[in-house]
Coordinates of N, CA and C in Angstrom, one line a residue:
X175 N 35.1 1.5 -14.0 CA 34.3 1.7 -12.9 C 33.7 0.3 -12.4
X176 N 33.9 0.1 -11.2 CA 33.5 -1.2 -10.6 C 31.9 -1.2 -10.2
X177 N 31.2 -2.2 -10.7 CA 29.9 -2.3 -10.4 C 29.6 -3.3 -9.2
X178 N 28.9 -2.9 -8.3 CA 28.6 -3.8 -7.1 C 27.4 -4.6 -7.5
X179 N 27.5 -5.8 -7.4 CA 26.3 -6.7 -7.5 C 25.4 -6.7 -6.3
X180 N 24.1 -6.6 -6.6 CA 23.1 -6.6 -5.5 C 23.0 -8.1 -5.0
X181 N 22.7 -8.2 -3.7 CA 22.4 -9.4 -3.1 C 21.0 -9.9 -3.6
X182 N 20.7 -11.2 -3.4 CA 19.5 -11.7 -3.7 C 18.3 -11.0 -3.1
X183 N 18.4 -10.5 -1.8 CA 17.4 -9.8 -1.1 C 17.3 -8.4 -1.7
X184 N 18.4 -7.7 -2.0 CA 18.4 -6.4 -2.6 C 17.7 -6.4 -4.0
X185 N 18.0 -7.5 -4.8 CA 17.3 -7.6 -6.2 C 15.8 -7.9 -5.9
X186 N 15.5 -8.7 -5.0 CA 14.1 -9.0 -4.7 C 13.3 -7.7 -4.4
X187 N 13.9 -6.9 -3.5 CA 13.4 -5.6 -3.0 C 13.3 -4.6 -4.3
X188 N 14.3 -4.6 -5.1 CA 14.3 -3.9 -6.3 C 13.0 -4.2 -7.2
X189 N 12.9 -5.4 -7.4 CA 11.8 -5.9 -8.3 C 10.5 -5.6 -7.6
X190 N 10.3 -5.7 -6.4 CA 9.0 -5.4 -5.7 C 8.8 -4.0 -5.8
X191 N 9.7 -3.1 -5.6 CA 9.5 -1.7 -5.8 C 9.2 -1.3 -7.2
X192 N 9.8 -1.9 -8.2 CA 9.4 -1.7 -9.5 C 8.0 -2.2 -9.8
X193 N 7.6 -3.2 -9.2 CA 6.4 -3.8 -9.4 C 5.2 -2.9 -8.9
X194 N 5.6 -2.3 -7.7 CA 4.6 -1.4 -7.1 C 4.3 -0.2 -8.1
X195 N 5.4 0.3 -8.7 CA 5.2 1.4 -9.7 C 4.4 0.9 -10.9
X196 N 4.8 -0.3 -11.4 CA 4.1 -0.7 -12.6 C 2.7 -1.1 -12.4
X197 N 2.3 -1.8 -11.2 CA 1.0 -2.2 -10.9 C 0.1 -0.9 -10.5
X198 N 0.7 0.1 -10.0 CA 0.0 1.3 -9.7 C -0.5 1.9 -11.0
X199 N 0.3 2.0 -12.0 CA 0.0 2.5 -13.2 C -1.0 1.7 -14.0
X200 N -0.8 0.4 -14.2 CA -1.6 -0.5 -15.0 C -2.6 -1.4 -14.3
X201 N -2.5 -1.5 -13.0 CA -3.3 -2.5 -12.3 C -2.8 -3.9 -12.6
X202 N -3.5 -4.9 -12.1 CA -3.1 -6.3 -12.3 C -3.3 -6.6 -13.7
X203 N -4.4 -6.5 -14.3 CA -4.6 -6.9 -15.6 C -3.8 -6.1 -16.7
X204 N -3.5 -4.9 -16.5 CA -2.8 -4.1 -17.5 C -1.3 -4.0 -17.3
X205 N -0.7 -4.8 -16.5 CA 0.7 -4.7 -16.3 C 1.3 -6.1 -16.7
X206 N 2.5 -6.0 -17.3 CA 3.2 -7.2 -17.7 C 4.5 -7.4 -16.9
X207 N 4.9 -8.6 -16.8 CA 6.2 -8.8 -16.2 C 7.4 -8.2 -17.0
X208 N 7.2 -8.0 -18.2 CA 8.1 -7.3 -19.0 C 8.3 -5.8 -18.6
X209 N 7.2 -5.1 -18.3 CA 7.2 -3.8 -17.7 C 7.9 -3.7 -16.4
X210 N 7.7 -4.6 -15.6 CA 8.3 -4.6 -14.3 C 9.8 -4.8 -14.4
X211 N 10.2 -5.7 -15.4 CA 11.6 -6.1 -15.6 C 12.2 -4.8 -16.1
X212 N 11.6 -4.1 -17.1 CA 12.3 -2.9 -17.7 C 12.5 -1.8 -16.5
X213 N 11.5 -1.6 -15.7 CA 11.6 -0.6 -14.6 C 12.8 -1.0 -13.7
X214 N 13.0 -2.3 -13.4 CA 13.9 -2.7 -12.5 C 15.3 -2.9 -13.1
X215 N 15.3 -2.8 -14.5 CA 16.6 -2.9 -15.2 C 17.1 -4.4 -15.2
X216 N 16.2 -5.3 -15.3 CA 16.6 -6.7 -15.4 C 15.8 -7.3 -16.6
X217 N 16.1 -8.6 -16.8 CA 15.3 -9.3 -18.0 C 14.0 -9.8 -17.4
X218 N 13.1 -10.0 -18.3 CA 11.8 -10.5 -18.0 C 12.0 -12.0 -17.5
X219 N 12.8 -12.8 -18.1 CA 12.9 -14.2 -17.5 C 13.4 -14.2 -16.1
X220 N 14.3 -13.1 -15.8 CA 14.7 -13.1 -14.4 C 13.6 -12.9 -13.4
X221 N 12.7 -12.0 -13.8 CA 11.5 -11.8 -13.0 C 10.7 -13.0 -12.8
X222 N 10.5 -13.8 -13.8 CA 9.7 -15.1 -13.8 C 10.6 -16.1 -12.9
X223 N 11.8 -16.1 -13.1 CA 12.6 -17.0 -12.2 C 12.4 -16.7 -10.8
X224 N 12.4 -15.4 -10.3 CA 12.3 -15.1 -9.0 C 10.8 -15.2 -8.4
X225 N 9.9 -14.9 -9.2 CA 8.5 -14.9 -8.7 C 7.6 -16.0 -9.4
X226 N 8.0 -16.6 -10.3 CA 7.1 -17.7 -11.0 C 6.2 -17.1 -12.1
X227 N 5.2 -16.4 -11.7 CA 4.1 -15.8 -12.5 C 3.9 -14.3 -12.2
X228 N 3.2 -13.6 -13.1 CA 2.8 -12.3 -12.8 C 1.9 -12.3 -11.5
X229 N 1.0 -13.3 -11.4 CA 0.1 -13.4 -10.4 C 0.8 -13.5 -9.1
X230 N 1.9 -14.2 -9.0 CA 2.8 -14.4 -7.7 C 3.5 -13.1 -7.5
X231 N 3.9 -12.4 -8.5 CA 4.5 -11.1 -8.4 C 3.6 -10.1 -7.8
X232 N 2.4 -10.1 -8.3 CA 1.4 -9.2 -7.9 C 1.0 -9.5 -6.4
X233 N 0.8 -10.7 -6.0 CA 0.5 -11.1 -4.5 C 1.7 -10.7 -3.7
X234 N 3.0 -10.8 -4.1 CA 4.1 -10.3 -3.3 C 4.1 -8.8 -3.2
X235 N 3.6 -8.2 -4.3 CA 3.6 -6.7 -4.2 C 2.5 -6.1 -3.3
X236 N 1.3 -6.7 -3.3 CA 0.3 -6.3 -2.4 C 0.7 -6.6 -1.0
X237 N 1.2 -7.8 -0.8 CA 1.8 -8.1 0.6 C 2.7 -7.1 1.0
X238 N 3.6 -6.7 0.2 CA 4.6 -5.7 0.6 C 3.9 -4.4 1.0
X239 N 3.0 -4.0 0.2 CA 2.3 -2.7 0.5 C 1.5 -2.8 1.9
X240 N 0.9 -4.0 2.1 CA 0.1 -4.1 3.3 C 1.2 -4.2 4.5
X241 N 2.2 -4.8 4.3 CA 3.3 -4.9 5.3 C 3.8 -3.5 5.7
X242 N 3.9 -2.6 4.7 CA 4.2 -1.2 5.0 C 3.2 -0.6 5.9
X243 N 1.9 -0.8 5.6 CA 0.9 -0.3 6.5 C 1.1 -0.7 8.0
X244 N 1.3 -2.0 8.1 CA 1.6 -2.6 9.4 C 2.8 -2.0 10.1
X245 N 3.9 -1.9 9.3 CA 5.1 -1.3 9.8 C 4.8 0.2 10.3
X246 N 4.2 1.0 9.6 CA 3.9 2.3 10.0 C 3.0 2.5 11.2
X247 N 2.0 1.5 11.2 CA 1.1 1.4 12.4 C 1.9 1.0 13.6
X248 N 2.7 0.1 13.5 CA 3.4 -0.5 14.7 C 4.4 0.7 15.2
X249 N 5.0 1.4 14.3 CA 5.9 2.4 14.7 C 5.1 3.6 15.5
X250 N 3.9 3.9 14.9 CA 3.1 4.9 15.5 C 2.7 4.4 17.0
X251 N 2.3 3.2 17.1 CA 1.8 2.7 18.4 C 2.9 2.7 19.4
X252 N 4.2 2.6 19.0 CA 5.3 2.6 19.9 C 5.3 4.0 20.6
X253 N 4.9 5.1 19.9 CA 4.9 6.4 20.5 C 3.6 6.7 21.3
X254 N 2.4 6.2 20.8 CA 1.2 6.4 21.4 C 0.2 5.4 20.8
X255 N -0.1 4.3 21.6 CA -0.9 3.2 21.2 C -2.4 3.5 21.1
X256 N -2.8 4.3 20.2 CA -4.3 4.6 20.1 C -4.6 4.8 18.7
X257 N -5.9 4.9 18.4 CA -6.4 5.2 17.0 C -5.9 6.5 16.5
X258 N -5.9 7.5 17.3 CA -5.5 8.9 16.8 C -4.1 8.8 16.2
X259 N -3.2 8.2 17.0 CA -1.8 8.0 16.5 C -1.7 7.2 15.3
X260 N -2.5 6.2 15.1 CA -2.4 5.3 13.9 C -3.0 6.2 12.8
X261 N -4.0 6.9 13.0 CA -4.6 7.8 12.0 C -3.6 8.9 11.5
X262 N -2.8 9.5 12.5 CA -1.9 10.4 12.0 C -0.8 9.8 11.2
X263 N -0.5 8.5 11.5 CA 0.6 7.8 10.9 C 0.1 7.5 9.4
X264 N -1.2 7.3 9.2 CA -1.7 7.0 8.0 C -1.5 8.1 6.9
X265 N -1.4 9.3 7.5 CA -1.1 10.4 6.6 C 0.2 10.2 5.8
X266 N 1.1 9.6 6.6 CA 2.4 9.2 5.9 C 2.2 8.3 4.8
X267 N 1.3 7.3 4.9 CA 1.0 6.4 3.9 C 0.2 7.0 2.7
X268 N -0.5 8.0 3.0 CA -1.2 8.7 1.9 C -0.2 9.4 1.0
X269 N 0.9 9.9 1.6 CA 2.0 10.4 0.8 C 2.7 9.4 0.0
X270 N 2.6 8.2 0.3 CA 3.2 7.0 -0.4 C 2.2 6.6 -1.4
X271 N 1.7 7.4 -2.3 CA 0.6 7.2 -3.2 C 0.6 5.8 -3.9
X272 N 1.8 5.4 -4.3 CA 2.0 4.2 -5.1 C 1.5 3.0 -4.2
X273 N 1.9 3.0 -2.9 CA 1.6 1.9 -2.0 C 0.1 1.7 -1.8
X274 N -0.5 2.9 -1.6 CA -2.0 2.8 -1.4 C -2.7 2.4 -2.6
X275 N -2.2 2.9 -3.8 CA -2.9 2.5 -5.0 C -2.7 1.0 -5.4
X276 N -1.6 0.5 -5.0 CA -1.4 -0.8 -5.4 C -2.3 -1.7 -4.5
X277 N -2.5 -1.2 -3.2 CA -3.5 -1.9 -2.3 C -4.8 -1.9 -2.9
X278 N -5.3 -0.8 -3.4 CA -6.6 -0.7 -4.1 C -6.8 -1.7 -5.2
X279 N -5.7 -1.8 -6.1 CA -5.6 -2.7 -7.1 C -5.8 -4.1 -6.6
X280 N -5.2 -4.4 -5.6 CA -5.2 -5.8 -4.9 C -6.7 -6.0 -4.5
X281 N -7.3 -5.1 -3.9 CA -8.7 -5.3 -3.4 C -9.6 -5.4 -4.6
X282 N -9.3 -4.6 -5.7 CA -10.2 -4.7 -6.9 C -10.0 -6.1 -7.6
X283 N -8.8 -6.7 -7.4 CA -8.6 -8.0 -8.0 C -9.1 -9.2 -7.1
X284 N -9.9 -8.9 -6.0 CA -10.3 -9.8 -5.0 C -11.1 -10.9 -5.6
X285 N -11.8 -10.7 -6.7 CA -12.6 -11.7 -7.3 C -11.7 -12.9 -7.9
X286 N -10.5 -12.6 -8.2 CA -9.6 -13.6 -8.7 C -9.5 -14.7 -7.7
X287 N -9.6 -16.0 -8.0 CA -9.5 -17.1 -7.0 C -8.2 -17.2 -6.4
X288 N -7.1 -16.8 -7.0 CA -5.7 -16.9 -6.4 C -5.4 -15.6 -5.6
X289 N -6.0 -14.4 -6.0 CA -5.7 -13.3 -5.3 C -6.6 -12.8 -4.2
X290 N -7.9 -13.2 -4.3 CA -8.9 -12.9 -3.3 C -8.6 -13.4 -2.0
X291 N -8.3 -14.6 -1.8 CA -8.0 -15.1 -0.4 C -6.8 -14.3 0.2
X292 N -5.8 -14.0 -0.5 CA -4.6 -13.1 -0.1 C -5.1 -11.8 0.4
X293 N -5.9 -11.1 -0.4 CA -6.4 -9.8 -0.1 C -7.3 -9.7 1.1
X294 N -8.1 -10.7 1.2 CA -9.0 -10.8 2.3 C -8.2 -11.1 3.6
X295 N -7.3 -12.0 3.5 CA -6.4 -12.3 4.7 C -5.6 -10.9 5.0
X296 N -5.1 -10.3 4.1 CA -4.3 -9.0 4.3 C -5.2 -8.0 5.0
X297 N -6.3 -7.8 4.5 CA -7.2 -6.7 5.1 C -7.5 -7.1 6.5
X298 N -7.9 -8.4 6.6 CA -8.2 -9.0 8.1 C -7.0 -8.7 9.0
X299 N -5.8 -8.9 8.4 CA -4.6 -8.8 9.3 C -4.4 -7.3 9.8
X300 N -4.8 -6.4 8.8 CA -4.7 -5.0 9.2 C -5.7 -4.6 10.3
X301 N -6.9 -5.2 10.2 CA -8.0 -5.1 11.2 C -7.4 -5.6 12.6
X302 N -6.8 -6.7 12.6 CA -6.3 -7.4 13.8 C -5.2 -6.6 14.4
X303 N -4.3 -6.0 13.5 CA -3.2 -5.3 14.0 C -3.7 -4.0 14.8
X304 N -4.8 -3.3 14.1 CA -5.3 -2.1 14.7 C -5.9 -2.4 16.1
X305 N -6.6 -3.4 16.2 CA -7.2 -3.9 17.5 C -6.1 -4.2 18.5
X306 N -5.1 -5.0 18.0 CA -4.0 -5.4 19.0 C -3.2 -4.2 19.5
X307 N -2.9 -3.3 18.6 CA -2.1 -2.2 19.0 C -2.8 -1.1 19.8
X308 N -4.1 -1.0 19.6 CA -4.9 0.1 20.2 C -5.8 -0.4 21.3
X309 N -6.2 -1.6 21.3 CA -7.3 -2.0 22.2 C -8.6 -1.6 21.8
X310 N -8.8 -1.2 20.5 CA -10.1 -0.7 20.0 C -11.0 -1.8 20.0
X311 N -12.3 -1.4 20.2 CA -13.4 -2.4 20.1 C -13.6 -2.7 18.6
X312 N -14.3 -3.8 18.3 CA -14.5 -4.2 16.9 C -15.2 -3.0 16.2
X313 N -16.1 -2.3 16.7 CA -16.8 -1.2 16.1 C -15.9 0.0 15.9
X314 N -15.0 0.2 16.9 CA -14.0 1.3 16.7 C -13.0 1.0 15.5
X315 N -12.6 -0.3 15.5 CA -11.7 -0.6 14.5 C -12.3 -0.6 13.1
X316 N -13.6 -1.0 13.0 CA -14.3 -0.9 11.8 C -14.4 0.5 11.4
X317 N -14.8 1.4 12.2 CA -15.0 2.8 11.8 C -13.7 3.4 11.4
X318 N -12.6 3.0 12.1 CA -11.2 3.5 11.8 C -10.8 3.0 10.4
X319 N -11.1 1.7 10.1 CA -10.8 1.2 8.7 C -11.7 1.7 7.6
X320 N -12.8 2.0 8.0 CA -13.8 2.6 7.0 C -13.2 4.0 6.6
X321 N -12.8 4.8 7.6 CA -12.3 6.1 7.4 C -11.0 6.0 6.6
X322 N -10.2 5.0 6.9 CA -8.9 4.8 6.2 C -9.1 4.4 4.8
X323 N -10.1 3.6 4.5 CA -10.3 3.3 3.1 C -10.8 4.5 2.3
X324 N -11.6 5.3 2.9 CA -12.1 6.6 2.3 C -10.9 7.4 1.9
X325 N -9.9 7.5 2.9 CA -8.7 8.3 2.7 C -7.9 7.7 1.7
X326 N -7.8 6.3 1.6 CA -7.1 5.6 0.6 C -7.6 5.9 -0.7
X327 N -8.9 5.9 -0.9 CA -9.5 6.2 -2.3 C -9.2 7.6 -2.6
X328 N -9.4 8.5 -1.7 CA -9.2 9.9 -2.0 C -7.8 10.2 -2.3
X329 N -6.9 9.5 -1.5 CA -5.5 9.7 -1.8 C -5.0 9.3 -3.2
X330 N -5.6 8.1 -3.7 CA -5.3 7.5 -4.9 C -5.8 8.4 -6.0
X331 N -6.9 9.2 -5.7 CA -7.4 10.1 -6.7 C -6.7 11.4 -6.7
X332 N -5.8 11.5 -5.7 CA -5.0 12.8 -5.5 C -6.0 13.9 -5.1
X333 N -7.0 13.6 -4.3 CA -7.9 14.6 -3.7 C -7.3 15.1 -2.3
X334 N -6.5 14.1 -1.7 CA -5.8 14.5 -0.5 C -4.3 14.0 -0.7
X335 N -3.4 14.5 0.2 CA -2.0 14.1 0.1 C -1.1 15.3 -0.4
X336 N 0.1 15.1 -0.3 CA 1.1 16.2 -0.6 C 0.9 16.8 -2.0
X337 N 0.5 16.0 -3.0 CA 0.4 16.6 -4.4 C -1.2 16.7 -4.8
X338 N -2.0 16.9 -3.7 CA -3.5 16.9 -4.0 C -3.9 18.2 -5.0
X339 N -4.9 17.8 -5.6 CA -5.5 18.9 -6.5 C -6.9 19.2 -6.0
X340 N -7.4 20.4 -6.2 CA -8.8 20.7 -5.7 C -9.8 20.0 -6.5
X341 N -10.6 19.2 -5.9 CA -11.6 18.4 -6.5 C -12.8 19.2 -6.9
X342 N -13.2 20.1 -6.1 CA -14.4 21.0 -6.2 C -15.7 20.2 -5.8
X343 N -16.8 20.9 -5.8 CA -18.0 20.2 -5.4 C -18.0 19.6 -4.1
X344 N -18.8 18.4 -4.1 CA -18.9 17.7 -2.8 C -17.6 17.2 -2.2
X345 N -16.7 16.9 -3.1 CA -15.4 16.3 -2.5 C -14.6 17.3 -1.6
X346 N -14.7 18.6 -1.9 CA -14.1 19.6 -1.0 C -14.7 19.5 0.4
X347 N -16.1 19.4 0.4 CA -16.7 19.4 1.7 C -16.5 18.0 2.5
X348 N -16.4 17.0 1.7 CA -16.1 15.7 2.3 C -14.7 15.7 2.8
X349 N -13.7 16.3 2.2 CA -12.3 16.4 2.7 C -12.3 17.2 4.0
X350 N -13.1 18.2 4.1 CA -13.1 19.0 5.3 C -13.5 18.3 6.4
X351 N -14.2 17.2 6.3 CA -14.7 16.3 7.4 C -13.6 15.3 7.8
X352 N -12.7 15.1 7.1 CA -11.6 14.0 7.4 C -10.8 14.3 8.5
X353 N -10.4 13.3 9.4 CA -9.5 13.6 10.5 C -8.0 13.5 10.0
X354 N -7.6 14.4 9.2 CA -6.2 14.2 8.6 C -5.4 15.4 9.1
X355 N -4.1 15.2 9.0 CA -3.2 16.3 9.4 C -3.2 17.3 8.2
X356 N -2.6 18.4 8.5 CA -2.5 19.5 7.5 C -1.7 19.0 6.3
X357 N -0.7 18.0 6.5 CA 0.1 17.6 5.5 C -0.7 16.9 4.3
X358 N -1.8 16.4 4.6 CA -2.6 15.7 3.6 C -3.7 16.5 3.0
X359 N -3.9 17.7 3.6 CA -5.0 18.5 3.1 C -4.6 19.3 1.8
X360 N -5.5 19.4 0.8 CA -5.1 20.2 -0.4 C -4.9 21.7 0.0
X361 N -4.1 22.4 -0.7 CA -3.8 23.8 -0.5 C -5.0 24.6 -0.9

């Protein structure tokens, strides 16, 4: 059987996707480059050769996740350039639980001197994209992002999304107030 070698770009993408999975599970502090390497089926020195350090790999992973948010928002705005359209598109991202969870890990690591500037820039970029695509006022964009962060947290906890579990108590009432599609609501 002939094996096809991956291009450098394909190998890079494979490692980022493995890193998304690993960092989702262990967070920044609890994940090793060896875990990422095993998930990707490569050696740990190869991961270091491509990314340099775990910190640089984590930064690339969070940037990838934020880039996915921007990609989904831009696609939605091509159809209808308003906040409602972007909100519906965010339902798709809630279903990509690993991506939103890795973003949360990035925000949680914001106190790290090397990671903090990147996550602040990343979140600011998402704000700018929302304003650019929709023409939303600063207050409307703020409210949109606040609701999105709530959805991100609830999605990471599996309170909303395609594999949601009933949370009970106040969370059920809170979920009922969210502007989400039926796809993200618990059964």
